[in-house]
Coordinates of C-alpha atoms and ligand atoms in Angstrom, one line a residue:
M9 CA -16.7 -23.5 -0.2
R10 CA -13.0 -21.9 0.6
L11 CA -13.3 -18.8 2.5
A12 CA -10.9 -15.6 2.8
A13 CA -11.0 -12.5 4.9
V14 CA -9.2 -9.0 5.5
L15 CA -8.7 -8.6 9.0
G16 CA -8.5 -5.0 10.6
H17 CA -10.0 -2.3 13.3
P18 CA -12.1 -1.0 11.6
V19 CA -12.5 -3.0 8.8
A20 CA -16.5 -2.7 7.6
H21 CA -15.2 0.2 5.0
S22 CA -12.9 -2.5 3.9
R23 CA -13.4 -2.6 -0.6
S24 CA -11.0 -6.0 -0.4
P25 CA -14.5 -8.2 0.1
A26 CA -15.9 -6.8 -3.5
L27 CA -12.7 -6.9 -5.2
H28 CA -12.2 -11.1 -3.7
N29 CA -15.3 -12.3 -4.7
A30 CA -15.4 -10.4 -7.9
A31 CA -12.9 -12.7 -9.4
Y32 CA -14.1 -15.8 -7.5
R33 CA -17.7 -15.2 -9.7
A34 CA -15.0 -14.3 -12.7
L35 CA -13.7 -17.9 -12.7
G36 CA -16.4 -19.6 -11.1
I37 CA -14.1 -20.1 -8.0
D38 CA -16.5 -21.3 -5.0
A39 CA -14.8 -19.3 -2.1
T40 CA -16.2 -16.5 0.1
Y41 CA -14.0 -13.8 1.3
V42 CA -15.5 -11.2 4.3
A43 CA -14.0 -8.4 6.4
I44 CA -13.7 -9.1 9.9
D45 CA -12.3 -6.4 12.3
V46 CA -10.5 -8.4 15.1
P47 CA -9.1 -5.8 17.9
P48 CA -5.3 -5.8 18.1
A49 CA -5.4 -7.5 21.0
S50 CA -7.1 -9.9 19.6
L51 CA -4.9 -10.8 16.1
E52 CA -2.9 -13.9 17.5
Q53 CA -5.8 -15.4 18.6
A54 CA -7.7 -14.8 15.2
L55 CA -4.1 -15.7 13.1
G56 CA -4.6 -19.0 15.5
G57 CA -7.4 -20.7 14.5
I58 CA -7.7 -19.7 10.3
A59 CA -5.9 -22.8 9.6
A60 CA -8.6 -25.0 11.4
L61 CA -11.6 -22.7 10.2
G62 CA -10.5 -23.7 6.4
F63 CA -9.4 -20.1 5.4
M64 CA -7.2 -20.4 2.1
G65 CA -5.6 -17.1 3.6
V66 CA -6.1 -14.1 4.7
N67 CA -5.7 -10.4 4.5
I68 CA -3.9 -7.8 7.0
T69 CA -5.0 -3.8 7.6
V70 CA -4.5 -1.1 9.5
P71 CA -3.4 -1.5 12.7
H72 CA -2.6 -5.4 12.6
K73 CA 0.3 -5.4 9.6
E74 CA 3.2 -5.7 12.1
A75 CA 1.7 -8.0 14.6
A76 CA 0.9 -10.3 11.3
L77 CA 4.6 -10.9 10.7
R78 CA 5.5 -12.0 13.7
A79 CA 2.3 -14.7 13.7
C80 CA 3.6 -16.0 10.8
D81 CA 5.7 -19.0 10.7
E82 CA 7.6 -17.9 7.3
V83 CA 7.6 -14.9 5.8
D84 CA 8.8 -13.9 2.5
E85 CA 11.9 -11.7 2.1
V86 CA 9.7 -8.3 0.7
A87 CA 7.5 -8.4 3.7
R88 CA 10.4 -8.7 6.3
L89 CA 12.6 -6.0 4.7
C90 CA 9.2 -3.8 4.7
C91 CA 8.4 -4.9 8.9
A92 CA 4.6 -5.7 7.3
V93 CA 2.6 -8.5 6.3
N94 CA -0.7 -8.2 4.6
T95 CA -1.0 -11.2 3.1
I96 CA -1.1 -14.6 4.5
V97 CA -1.4 -18.1 2.9
V98 CA -2.6 -21.1 4.5
D99 CA -0.5 -24.3 3.2
A100 CA -2.0 -27.7 3.3
G101 CA 0.0 -28.3 6.6
G102 CA -1.6 -25.3 8.2
R103 CA 1.3 -23.1 8.4
L104 CA 1.3 -19.6 7.3
A105 CA 2.5 -18.3 5.5
G106 CA 3.8 -14.6 4.8
Y107 CA 4.1 -12.2 2.2
N108 CA 3.7 -8.0 1.5
T109 CA 2.1 -7.3 -1.9
D110 CA 1.6 -3.4 -1.0
V111 CA 5.3 -3.4 -3.1
E112 CA 4.0 -4.4 -6.1
G113 CA 0.8 -2.7 -6.3
F114 CA 2.8 0.5 -5.8
R115 CA 5.1 -0.5 -8.2
R116 CA 2.5 -2.1 -10.9
S117 CA 0.1 1.3 -10.6
V118 CA 3.5 3.6 -11.6
E119 CA 4.6 1.0 -14.9
E120 CA 0.6 1.5 -15.3
T121 CA 1.0 5.1 -15.6
L122 CA 4.3 5.6 -16.9
G123 CA 5.4 3.0 -18.8
R124 CA 8.3 2.3 -15.7
V125 CA 9.6 3.4 -12.9
P126 CA 11.2 7.1 -13.2
P127 CA 15.1 7.8 -12.3
R128 CA 14.4 9.7 -8.9
A129 CA 11.6 10.2 -6.7
V130 CA 10.7 11.3 -3.6
V131 CA 8.5 9.5 -1.1
L132 CA 6.5 11.8 1.7
G133 CA 6.3 9.9 5.2
A134 CA 8.3 6.9 7.5
G135 CA 5.5 5.2 8.0
G136 CA 4.5 1.3 6.7
A137 CA 3.7 2.8 3.5
A138 CA 6.3 4.8 3.0
R139 CA 8.7 1.8 3.5
A140 CA 6.2 -0.5 1.0
V141 CA 6.9 2.2 -1.9
T142 CA 10.4 2.9 -0.9
L143 CA 11.1 -0.1 -1.7
A144 CA 8.6 -0.4 -4.5
L145 CA 10.6 2.6 -5.9
A146 CA 14.5 1.5 -4.9
Q147 CA 14.0 -2.0 -6.1
A148 CA 13.0 -1.2 -9.6
G149 CA 16.4 1.0 -9.9
A150 CA 15.2 4.7 -8.8
T151 CA 17.0 6.9 -6.5
V152 CA 15.1 7.6 -3.9
R153 CA 15.0 10.5 -1.2
V154 CA 13.0 10.4 1.6
V155 CA 11.4 13.8 3.4
A156 CA 9.9 13.3 6.9
R157 CA 8.9 15.5 9.7
N158 CA 10.5 12.4 12.2
V159 CA 14.4 12.0 10.4
E160 CA 15.2 10.0 12.8
K161 CA 12.6 7.9 13.0
A162 CA 12.8 8.3 8.9
R163 CA 16.7 6.4 8.9
H164 CA 15.5 3.1 9.0
L165 CA 14.5 3.8 4.7
H166 CA 18.3 3.7 4.1
D167 CA 18.3 0.4 4.7
L168 CA 15.0 -0.5 2.3
G169 CA 17.3 1.8 -0.4
A170 CA 16.6 5.7 0.3
Y171 CA 19.9 7.6 -1.3
D172 CA 18.8 10.2 1.3
V173 CA 16.8 11.1 4.3
L174 CA 15.4 14.9 4.6
P175 CA 13.8 16.9 6.8
W176 CA 10.5 18.2 6.4
R177 CA 10.5 22.0 3.9
A178 CA 9.9 22.9 1.2
E179 CA 13.8 23.2 0.1
S180 CA 13.8 19.3 0.5
L181 CA 11.5 18.9 -2.7
E182 CA 14.5 18.9 -5.3
P183 CA 12.9 18.1 -8.5
T184 CA 12.6 15.0 -9.2
D185 CA 10.1 13.0 -11.9
L186 CA 7.7 11.2 -9.1
L187 CA 6.5 12.8 -6.0
V188 CA 4.5 9.9 -3.6
D189 CA 2.8 11.7 -0.8
A190 CA 2.8 8.3 1.7
T191 CA 2.0 10.4 4.8
S192 CA -1.4 9.9 6.6
I193 CA -2.4 13.6 6.8
G194 CA -6.0 14.1 5.9
L195 CA -7.0 11.1 7.4
G196 CA -8.0 12.8 11.1
A197 CA -8.8 16.1 10.6
E198 CA -10.2 18.0 7.3
S199 CA -8.2 21.1 8.3
E200 CA -4.9 19.3 8.1
A201 CA -6.1 17.9 4.4
A202 CA -7.3 21.7 3.1
A203 CA -4.3 22.5 2.2
P204 CA -1.1 20.6 -0.1
P205 CA 1.4 19.2 2.7
L206 CA 4.0 20.8 0.6
P207 CA 4.4 23.3 -1.7
L208 CA 5.2 21.7 -5.5
D209 CA 7.0 25.1 -6.9
A210 CA 10.4 22.8 -7.2
L211 CA 9.0 20.3 -9.5
P212 CA 9.5 20.1 -13.1
D213 CA 6.7 20.3 -15.6
G214 CA 6.7 16.6 -16.7
A215 CA 6.3 15.0 -12.9
L216 CA 3.8 12.7 -11.9
V217 CA 2.6 13.2 -7.9
A218 CA 0.8 10.6 -6.0
S219 CA -1.5 10.1 -3.0
L220 CA -2.3 6.7 -1.8
V221 CA -5.0 8.5 -1.0
Y222 CA -8.2 6.5 -2.6
H223 CA -11.7 7.6 -1.6
R224 CA -11.1 11.0 -2.2
E225 CA -9.3 13.6 -3.8
P226 CA -6.4 15.2 -1.5
A227 CA -6.0 18.7 -1.2
L228 CA -1.6 17.3 -3.0
L229 CA -3.3 16.1 -6.0
A230 CA -5.7 19.2 -7.1
A231 CA -2.3 21.7 -6.4
A232 CA -0.8 19.1 -8.3
R233 CA -3.9 19.3 -11.3
A234 CA -3.6 22.9 -11.1
R235 CA -0.5 23.9 -11.5
G236 CA -0.7 21.0 -15.0
L237 CA 1.0 17.9 -13.6
R238 CA -0.5 14.8 -14.2
T239 CA -1.2 12.8 -10.8
L240 CA -1.8 9.3 -9.8
D241 CA -4.4 8.2 -6.5
G242 CA -4.0 5.1 -3.9
A243 CA -6.8 3.1 -6.5
G244 CA -3.9 1.5 -8.6
M245 CA -2.3 0.2 -5.7
L246 CA -5.0 -0.8 -4.0
V247 CA -6.4 -2.8 -7.2
H248 CA -2.6 -4.3 -8.1
Q249 CA -1.9 -5.4 -4.0
A250 CA -4.7 -7.4 -3.9
A251 CA -4.9 -9.0 -7.3
A252 CA -1.0 -10.2 -6.4
A253 CA -2.7 -11.1 -3.1
F254 CA -5.8 -13.2 -5.1
T255 CA -3.0 -14.9 -7.3
L256 CA -1.1 -15.8 -3.7
M257 CA -4.4 -17.0 -2.4
T258 CA -5.3 -19.5 -5.2
G259 CA -2.5 -20.0 -7.6
R260 CA -4.3 -18.5 -10.3
P261 CA -3.9 -15.4 -12.7
A262 CA -6.0 -12.8 -11.1
P263 CA -9.0 -11.1 -13.3
L264 CA -7.5 -7.7 -12.9
E265 CA -9.8 -5.9 -15.1
I266 CA -13.2 -7.1 -12.7
M267 CA -11.4 -6.6 -9.8
R268 CA -10.8 -2.8 -11.4
A269 CA -14.5 -2.5 -12.0
A270 CA -15.6 -4.2 -8.8
F271 CA -13.2 -1.5 -7.4
G272 CA -15.0 1.3 -9.2
T273 CA -18.6 0.0 -8.3
S274 CA -17.9 -1.2 -4.6
P275 CA -18.9 1.3 -1.5
A276 CA -16.8 4.3 -0.7
S277 CA -14.9 4.7 2.7
Ligands
NDP16 P1 1.5 5.0 9.2 O1 0.8 5.8 11.2 O2 1.9 4.0 9.2 O3 2.6 6.2 9.0 C1 2.2 7.8 8.8 C2 3.0 8.5 8.5 O4 2.6 9.6 7.8 C3 4.3 8.6 9.6 O5 5.3 8.9 8.6 C4 3.7 10.4 10.0 O6 4.9 10.8 10.8 C5 3.2 10.9 8.8 N1 2.3 12.1 9.5 C6 1.4 11.9 9.6 N2 0.7 13.1 9.2 C7 1.7 14.0 9.1 C8 2.1 15.7 8.9 N3 0.9 16.6 9.5 N4 3.2 15.9 8.1 C9 4.5 15.2 8.0 N5 4.3 13.6 8.2 C10 2.7 13.2 8.9 O7 0.3 5.2 8.2 P2 0.4 4.5 6.8 O8 1.8 3.8 6.1 O9 0.1 2.7 7.4 O10 -0.5 4.3 6.2 C11 -0.2 6.1 5.0 C12 -0.9 6.3 4.2 O11 -1.2 5.1 2.7 C13 -2.5 6.3 4.8 O12 -3.8 7.3 3.9 C14 -3.3 4.5 3.9 O13 -4.9 5.1 4.1 C15 -2.5 4.8 2.9 N6 -1.9 3.7 2.2 C16 -2.8 3.4 1.1 C17 -2.5 2.1 0.5 C18 -3.6 1.6 -0.9 O14 -3.4 0.3 -1.5 N7 -3.9 2.5 -1.9 C19 -1.6 0.8 0.8 C20 -1.3 1.5 2.6 C21 -1.7 1.9 2.7 P3 6.0 10.9 11.8 O15 6.5 9.3 11.5 O16 6.4 11.7 12.0 O17 4.7 10.0 12.7

C-alpha cells in the first residue's frame, strides 16, 4: 500500500484525507492518505523522512507552505512565484518536487462558475492565498487590483501580475467583475466576521463575490447575496487543488465528482 498525507499544524480538521481516500477507492488505487500534525520546528525533519517511509507525496497546509518550499529539492515555476508549496511529490530517486496547486484550484473554480476568468478583478489581502489568487487571475489575463491594509507589504504582488495595489478603504473597490476576499478575516474573533470587510456599493449587478472560506458563510458573501450578487465560496478551490495534487501524486486523472461528493460528506472544521 502506498502512503500520502497532509502536513499542517493544526490539521485535524482537514478535509484532504476524505477527498483523496475517496478518489483512491473509486479508482482502485491501493493507497491511504492521513492527516499528520507537524509543529513548525519539526517540518524539516518530517519532510526529510517521507521518501524513506515510502510516501508517494504529501500536501502542505498552514503554517508550512513557505517553509516547505525551502525543503524541496526542486520547485516548479508557479510555486516559486507564489513563494509557497502545497504539494510535494517524491520521485523515483527519493527527491522532493514542490508544486502549488492552489493557483490552478482557484482558477478552475472561477471558470466553473463563470465559464471564464473575467477581465477585471479586485483581490482583498496580501498573504499566501492572495498571492495564489492574484497569480491565477493575472496569468488568465485579468487586470487585478489588490486592496490591502498594509500597502507596502502588498507591493510584492506586482511581481505576480497585480496591476495596482490600493489602500484598505471603500473607494478602492471600484467597479469590477470579480471581488475575491483572500484575507483571513473571520478566522479568529467572531465579532470581526459579523460585518463585511468593505461595503459592496461600487460593485455592478453582474459581479461575482468570492471568498476562500469553505466551512461557513462569511459576512461578505451574505451581504453580497442580500444585494443580489452571485457568490462563490472556497469549496471549489479546495476540491480543484486536491484534484490537481492527486494527479501529480498518482499520475492519474482525478475523479472530480467523487472528490466533490466526499467534500460534502466529510466532517466540517
Ligand atoms: P495569511 O495569514 O497568509 O494572510 C492573511 C491576509 O489577510 C493578510 O494579508 C492580512 O493582512 C489580511 N487580513 C487579516 N485580517 C485583516 C483585516 N481585519 N483587515 C484587512 N486585512 C486583513 O493567510 P492565507 O493567505 O494563508 O489564508 C487566507 C484565507 O484563505 C484563510 O481563510 C484560509 O483558510 C483561506 N484559504 C483557502 C483555501 C482553499 O482551498 N479554499 C486555500 C488557501 C487559503 P496583513 O498582511 O496586513 O497582515
